[in-house]
Coordinates of C-alpha atoms and ligand atoms in Angstrom, one line a residue:
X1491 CA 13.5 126.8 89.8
X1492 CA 13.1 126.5 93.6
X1493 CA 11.9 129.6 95.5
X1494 CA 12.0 127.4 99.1
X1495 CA 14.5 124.9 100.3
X1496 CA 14.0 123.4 103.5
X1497 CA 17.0 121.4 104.6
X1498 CA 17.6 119.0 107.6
X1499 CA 14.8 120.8 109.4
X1500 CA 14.2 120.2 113.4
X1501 CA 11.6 121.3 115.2
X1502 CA 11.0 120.8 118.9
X1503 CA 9.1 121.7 121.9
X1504 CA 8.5 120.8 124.9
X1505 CA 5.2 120.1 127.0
X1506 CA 4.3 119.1 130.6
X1507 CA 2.7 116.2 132.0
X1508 CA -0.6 116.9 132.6
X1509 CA -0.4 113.3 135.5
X1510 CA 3.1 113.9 136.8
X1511 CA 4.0 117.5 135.8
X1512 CA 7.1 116.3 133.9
X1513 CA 8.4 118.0 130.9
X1514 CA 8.6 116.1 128.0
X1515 CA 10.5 116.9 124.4
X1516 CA 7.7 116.8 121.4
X1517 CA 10.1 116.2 118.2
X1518 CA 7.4 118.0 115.9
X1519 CA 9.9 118.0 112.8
X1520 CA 12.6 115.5 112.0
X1521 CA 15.5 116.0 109.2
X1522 CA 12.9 117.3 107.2
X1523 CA 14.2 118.7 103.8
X1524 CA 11.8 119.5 100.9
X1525 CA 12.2 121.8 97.4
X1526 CA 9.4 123.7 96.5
X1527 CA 9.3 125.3 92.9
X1528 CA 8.2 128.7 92.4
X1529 CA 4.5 128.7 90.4
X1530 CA 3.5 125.4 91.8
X1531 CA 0.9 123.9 94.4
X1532 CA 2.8 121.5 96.9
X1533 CA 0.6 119.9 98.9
X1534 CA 1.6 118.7 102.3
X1535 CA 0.1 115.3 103.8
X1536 CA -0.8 113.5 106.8
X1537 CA -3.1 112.8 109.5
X1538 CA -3.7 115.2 112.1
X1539 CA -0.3 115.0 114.3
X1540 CA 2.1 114.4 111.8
X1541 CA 4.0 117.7 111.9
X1542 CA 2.5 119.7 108.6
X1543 CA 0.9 122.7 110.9
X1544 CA 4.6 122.9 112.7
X1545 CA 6.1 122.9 109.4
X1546 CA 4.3 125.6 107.6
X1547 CA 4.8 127.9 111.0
X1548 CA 8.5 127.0 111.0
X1549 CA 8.5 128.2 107.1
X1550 CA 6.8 131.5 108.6
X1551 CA 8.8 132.2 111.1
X1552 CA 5.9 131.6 113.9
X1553 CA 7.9 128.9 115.9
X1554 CA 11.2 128.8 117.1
X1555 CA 13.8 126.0 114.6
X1556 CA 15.8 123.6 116.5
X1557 CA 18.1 123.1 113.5
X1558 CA 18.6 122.9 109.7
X1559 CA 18.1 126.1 107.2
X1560 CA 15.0 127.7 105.5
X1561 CA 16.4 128.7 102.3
X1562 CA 14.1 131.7 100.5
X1563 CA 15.2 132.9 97.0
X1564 CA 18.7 132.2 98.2
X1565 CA 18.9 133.5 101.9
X1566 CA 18.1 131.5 104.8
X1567 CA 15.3 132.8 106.4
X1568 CA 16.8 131.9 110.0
X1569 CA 19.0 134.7 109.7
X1570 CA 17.0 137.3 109.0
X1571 CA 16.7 140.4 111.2
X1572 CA 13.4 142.3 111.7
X1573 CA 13.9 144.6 109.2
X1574 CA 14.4 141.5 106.5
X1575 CA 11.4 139.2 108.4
X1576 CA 9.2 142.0 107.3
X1577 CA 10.1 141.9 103.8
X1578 CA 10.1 138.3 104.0
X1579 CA 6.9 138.5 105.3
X1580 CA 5.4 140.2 102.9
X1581 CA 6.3 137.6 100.4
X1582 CA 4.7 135.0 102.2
X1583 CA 1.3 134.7 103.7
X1584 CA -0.5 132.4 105.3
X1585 CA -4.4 131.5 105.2
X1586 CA -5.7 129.6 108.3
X1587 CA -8.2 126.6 108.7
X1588 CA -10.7 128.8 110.3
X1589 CA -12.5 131.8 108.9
X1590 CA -14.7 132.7 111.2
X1591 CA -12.0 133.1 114.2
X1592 CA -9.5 134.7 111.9
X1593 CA -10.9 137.6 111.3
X1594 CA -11.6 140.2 113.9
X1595 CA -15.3 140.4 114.7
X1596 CA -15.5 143.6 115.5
X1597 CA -13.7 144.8 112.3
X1598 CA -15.3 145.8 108.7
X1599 CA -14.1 144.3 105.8
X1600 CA -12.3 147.3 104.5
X1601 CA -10.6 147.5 108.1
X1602 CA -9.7 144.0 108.1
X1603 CA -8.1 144.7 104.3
X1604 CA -6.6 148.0 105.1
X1605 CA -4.6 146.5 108.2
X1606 CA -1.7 145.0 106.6
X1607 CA -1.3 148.0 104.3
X1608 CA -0.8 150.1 107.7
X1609 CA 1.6 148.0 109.2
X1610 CA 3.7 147.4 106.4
X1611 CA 3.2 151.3 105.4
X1612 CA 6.7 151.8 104.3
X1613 CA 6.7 149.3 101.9
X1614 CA 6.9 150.0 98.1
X1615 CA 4.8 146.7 96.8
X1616 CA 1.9 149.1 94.4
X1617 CA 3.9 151.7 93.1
X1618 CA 6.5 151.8 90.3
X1619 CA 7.9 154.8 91.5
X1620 CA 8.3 153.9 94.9
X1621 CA 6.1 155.6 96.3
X1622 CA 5.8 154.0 99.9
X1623 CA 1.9 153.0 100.9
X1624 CA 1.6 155.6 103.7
X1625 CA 1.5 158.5 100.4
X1626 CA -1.1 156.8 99.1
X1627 CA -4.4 158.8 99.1
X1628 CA -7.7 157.2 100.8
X1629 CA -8.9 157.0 97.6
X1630 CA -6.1 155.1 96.1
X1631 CA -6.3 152.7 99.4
X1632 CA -9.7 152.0 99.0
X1633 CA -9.3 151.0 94.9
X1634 CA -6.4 148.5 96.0
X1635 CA -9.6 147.2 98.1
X1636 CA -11.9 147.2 95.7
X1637 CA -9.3 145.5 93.2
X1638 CA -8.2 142.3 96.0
X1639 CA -12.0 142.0 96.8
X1640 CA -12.9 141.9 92.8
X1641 CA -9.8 139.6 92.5
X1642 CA -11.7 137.0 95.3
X1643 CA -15.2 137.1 93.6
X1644 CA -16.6 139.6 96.2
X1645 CA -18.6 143.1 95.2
X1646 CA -16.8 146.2 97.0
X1647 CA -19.8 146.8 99.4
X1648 CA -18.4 143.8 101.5
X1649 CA -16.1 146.9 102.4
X1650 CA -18.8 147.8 105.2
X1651 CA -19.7 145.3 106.4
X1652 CA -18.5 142.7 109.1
X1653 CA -17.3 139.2 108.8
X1654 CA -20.8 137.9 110.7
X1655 CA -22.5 139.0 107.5
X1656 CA -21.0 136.2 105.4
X1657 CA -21.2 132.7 104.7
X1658 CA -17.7 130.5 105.7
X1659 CA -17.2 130.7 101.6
X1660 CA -16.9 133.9 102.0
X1661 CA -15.1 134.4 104.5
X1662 CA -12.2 132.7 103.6
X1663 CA -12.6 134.2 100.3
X1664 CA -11.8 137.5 102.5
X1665 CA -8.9 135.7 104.0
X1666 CA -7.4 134.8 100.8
X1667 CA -8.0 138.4 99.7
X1668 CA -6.2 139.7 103.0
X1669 CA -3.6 137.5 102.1
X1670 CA -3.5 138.8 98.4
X1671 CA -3.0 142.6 99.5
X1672 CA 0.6 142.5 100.5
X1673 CA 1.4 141.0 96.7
X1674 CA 3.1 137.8 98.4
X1675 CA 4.9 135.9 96.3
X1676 CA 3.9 132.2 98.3
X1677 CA 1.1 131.8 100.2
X1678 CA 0.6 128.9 102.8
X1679 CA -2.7 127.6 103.1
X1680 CA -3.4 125.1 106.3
X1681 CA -6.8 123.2 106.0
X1682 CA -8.0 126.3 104.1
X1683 CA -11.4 124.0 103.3
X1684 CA -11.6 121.5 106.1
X1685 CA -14.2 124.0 108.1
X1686 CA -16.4 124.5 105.0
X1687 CA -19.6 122.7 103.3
X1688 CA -18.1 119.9 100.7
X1689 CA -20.0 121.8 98.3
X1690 CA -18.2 125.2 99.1
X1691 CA -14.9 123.6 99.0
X1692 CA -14.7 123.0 95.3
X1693 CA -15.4 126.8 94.8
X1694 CA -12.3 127.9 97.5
X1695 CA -10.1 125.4 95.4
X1696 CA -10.8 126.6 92.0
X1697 CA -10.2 130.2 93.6
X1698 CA -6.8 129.1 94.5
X1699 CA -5.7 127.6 91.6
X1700 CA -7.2 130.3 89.3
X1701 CA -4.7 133.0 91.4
X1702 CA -1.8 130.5 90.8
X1703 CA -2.3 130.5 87.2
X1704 CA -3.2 134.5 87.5
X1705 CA -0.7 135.6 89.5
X1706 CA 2.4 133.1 89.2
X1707 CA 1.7 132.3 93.2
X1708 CA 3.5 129.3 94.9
X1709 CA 1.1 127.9 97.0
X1710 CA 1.9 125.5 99.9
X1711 CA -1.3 123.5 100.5
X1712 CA -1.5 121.7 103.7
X1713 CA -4.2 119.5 104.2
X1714 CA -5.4 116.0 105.6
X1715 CA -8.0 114.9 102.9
X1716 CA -6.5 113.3 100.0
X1717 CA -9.8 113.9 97.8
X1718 CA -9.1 117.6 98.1
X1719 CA -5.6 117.6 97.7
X1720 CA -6.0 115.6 94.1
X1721 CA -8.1 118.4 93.1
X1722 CA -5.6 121.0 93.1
X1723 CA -1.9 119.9 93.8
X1724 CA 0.8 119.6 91.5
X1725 CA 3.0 117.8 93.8
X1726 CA 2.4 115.8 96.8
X1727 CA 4.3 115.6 99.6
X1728 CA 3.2 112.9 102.8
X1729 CA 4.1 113.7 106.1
X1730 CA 4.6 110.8 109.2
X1731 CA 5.8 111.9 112.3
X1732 CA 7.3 114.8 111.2
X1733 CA 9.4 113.1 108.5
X1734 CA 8.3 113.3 104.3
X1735 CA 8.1 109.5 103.6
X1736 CA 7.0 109.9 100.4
X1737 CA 7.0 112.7 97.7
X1738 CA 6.1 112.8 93.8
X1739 CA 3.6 114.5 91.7
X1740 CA 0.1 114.0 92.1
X1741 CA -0.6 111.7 89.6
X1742 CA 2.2 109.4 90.5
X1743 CA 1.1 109.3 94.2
X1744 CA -2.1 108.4 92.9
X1745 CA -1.1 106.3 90.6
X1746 CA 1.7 104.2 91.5
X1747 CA 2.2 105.0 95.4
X1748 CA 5.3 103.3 96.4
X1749 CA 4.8 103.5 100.5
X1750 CA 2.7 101.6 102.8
X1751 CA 1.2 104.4 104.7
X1752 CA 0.5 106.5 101.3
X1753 CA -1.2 103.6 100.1
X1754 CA -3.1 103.7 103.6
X1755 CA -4.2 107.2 102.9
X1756 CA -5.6 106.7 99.8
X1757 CA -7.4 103.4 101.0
X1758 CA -8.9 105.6 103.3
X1759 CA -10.8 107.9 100.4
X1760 CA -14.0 106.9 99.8
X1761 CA -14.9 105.7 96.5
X1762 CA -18.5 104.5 94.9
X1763 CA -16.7 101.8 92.9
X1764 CA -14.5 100.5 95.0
X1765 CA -14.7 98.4 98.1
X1766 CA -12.9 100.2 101.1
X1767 CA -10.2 97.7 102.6
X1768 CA -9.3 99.7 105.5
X1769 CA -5.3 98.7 106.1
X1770 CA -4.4 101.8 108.3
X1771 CA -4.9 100.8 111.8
X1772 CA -3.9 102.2 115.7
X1773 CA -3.1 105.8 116.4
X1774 CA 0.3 107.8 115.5
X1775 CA 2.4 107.4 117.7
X1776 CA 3.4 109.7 120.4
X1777 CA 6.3 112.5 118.7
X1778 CA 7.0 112.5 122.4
X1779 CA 8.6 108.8 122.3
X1780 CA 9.0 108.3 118.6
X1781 CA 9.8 104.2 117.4
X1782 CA 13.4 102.9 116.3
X1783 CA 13.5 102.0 112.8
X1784 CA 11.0 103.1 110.2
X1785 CA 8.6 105.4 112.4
X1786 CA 6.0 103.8 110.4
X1787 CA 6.5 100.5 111.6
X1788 CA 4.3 99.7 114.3
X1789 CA 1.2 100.1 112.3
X1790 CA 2.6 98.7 108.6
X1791 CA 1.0 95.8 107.7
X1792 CA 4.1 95.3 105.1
X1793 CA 6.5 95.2 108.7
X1794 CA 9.4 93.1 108.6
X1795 CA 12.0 92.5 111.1
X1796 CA 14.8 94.8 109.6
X1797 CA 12.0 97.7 109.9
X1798 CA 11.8 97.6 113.5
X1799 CA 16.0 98.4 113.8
X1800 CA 17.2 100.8 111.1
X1801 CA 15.5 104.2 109.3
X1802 CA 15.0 103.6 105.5
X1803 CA 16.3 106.9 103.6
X1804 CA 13.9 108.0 101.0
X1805 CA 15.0 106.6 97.4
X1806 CA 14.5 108.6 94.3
X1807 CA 12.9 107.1 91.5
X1808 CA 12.1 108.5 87.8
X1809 CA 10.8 111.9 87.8
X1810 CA 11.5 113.0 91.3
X1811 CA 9.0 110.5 93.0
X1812 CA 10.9 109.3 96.2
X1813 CA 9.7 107.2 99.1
X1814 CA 11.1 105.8 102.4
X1815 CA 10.3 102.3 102.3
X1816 CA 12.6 99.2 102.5
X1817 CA 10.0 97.6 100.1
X1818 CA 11.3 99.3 97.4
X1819 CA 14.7 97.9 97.5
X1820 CA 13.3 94.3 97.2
Ligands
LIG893 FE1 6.5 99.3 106.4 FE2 9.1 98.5 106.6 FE3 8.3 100.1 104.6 FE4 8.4 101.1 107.0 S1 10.2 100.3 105.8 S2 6.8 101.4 105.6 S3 7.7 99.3 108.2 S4 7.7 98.0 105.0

């Protein structure tokens, strides 16, 4: 069952020229339209550039939408007014790449926790009888504290204390926990490990997949590293230029990865057994001035002349693995 359809998404903005001061139109999303299934962990994709940071603010509301819809449980999240955004975003929550500048400094843990609780105050999330949070006792507030902090693997003293007093690990543990308060239903998680020690990483993964499993979470996880992404991901989505050109669950991708630039990607992993033929050369191009054809093209080394003139359309194959590759039709 789908809990998010995306559906001919379109992102753009627009920058200035830093030489000549003219504006130019940065297409951040193209035609994008993805299914994610409620309990699972999508990752999404891509080298740095490729649109998968635009993509999960578009989901949360956090940029403005060209075009397309952003269908949640039904309702297209586009339309929403405040009052419905706030519910909305209470279901979903995001965790950022960076825990030691997303939390405020100045802040104790039990402040940091507490804040989404007071802004979303007349909500109804821990109570059966509807009791909204602002009735809640200080007592009770600080035991749904105590619970999200057990929930993360911390001790309830981290309540006084402030995020300087932790490790990176911890901290984003107390960013997945400030997350966790509001009960979300799907969380998005962009580069939650790419600031922390390899050997840290593995523990934040295992976290997150142990509150999918616990909780019945859909996670969205956006990342760059392909080794980290096999770890935890049930599906795999591969962003280029703000287009999916390839999309399958992860052993598939891994497996049997039907498009040039996924196959690049996982080239690029480094392996003890394996010699490293590195096949994915140049820089992404501009999403200023993005190429005709397959956007791809000017750095496949599979290119052939009907690539440089029309788009290929991704192409389903058995068990919803698709890819965007004329290759496949040979
Ligand atoms: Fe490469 Fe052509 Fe396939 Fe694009 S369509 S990935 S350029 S072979």
């Amino acid at each position: 069952m789908s809990i998010l359809e995306i559906k001919n998404l379109n992102v753009e903005y627009t920058t200035k020229s830093t030489v000549l001061g003219k504006e130019k139109t940065v297409r951040a999303v193209n035609d994008l339209s993805l299914d994610v299934k409620k309990g699972e962990i999508i990752a999404i994709a891509g080298e740095s550039g490729c649109g998968k940071s635009t993509l999960a603010n578009a989901i949360a509301r956090l940029t403005p939408v060209k075009s397309g819809e952003i269908i949640f449980h039904g309702i297209n999240i586009l339309d929403l007014n405040s009052k419905q955004l706030k519910i909305y975003r209470q279901s979903l929550q995001m965790v950022f790449q960076n825990p030691y500048s997303s939390l405020n400094p100045k802040m104790k843990i039990g402040d940091i926790l507490k804040e989404p609780l007071i802004i979303n105050n007349d909500l109804c999330i821990y109570s059966e009888d509807y009791r909204a949070l602002h009735e809640f006792s200080k007592g009770e507030i600080e035991e749904i504290i105590r619970q999200v902090l057990e929930t993360v693997g911390l001790d309830k003293s981290a309540m006084d204390l402030y995020p300087h007093e932790f490790s990176g690990g911890q901290r984003q543990r107390i960013a997945i926990a400030r997350a966790l308060i509001l009960k979300p239903e799907f969380i998005i998680a962009d580069e939650p490990v790419s600031a922390l020690d390899v050997s840290i990483q593995a523990q934040i993964i295992n976290l997150l997949v142990q509150l999918k499993n616990n909780y019945n979470l859909t996670i969205m996880f956006i990342s760059h590293d392909m080794n980290v992404i096999r770890h935890i991901a049930d599906r795999i989505a591969i962003m280029y230029l703000g287009q999916i050109v390839e999309i399958g669950n992860t052993d598939n991708i891994f497996k049997n990865p039907k498009h040039p630039y996924t196959k690049a990607l996982l080239e690029a992993v480094p392996r003890f057994d394996k010699k490293q033929d590195t096949i994915l050369t140049g820089d992404i191009p501009s999403p200023t001035n993005l190429p005709d054809g397959c956007k791809f093209h000017t750095r496949c080394v599979n290119c052939m002349d009907r690539c440089t003139k029309e788009e290929p359309e991704l192409k389903i194959f058995h068990g919803g693995h698709a890819a965007a590759c004329f290759l496949n039709e040979l």
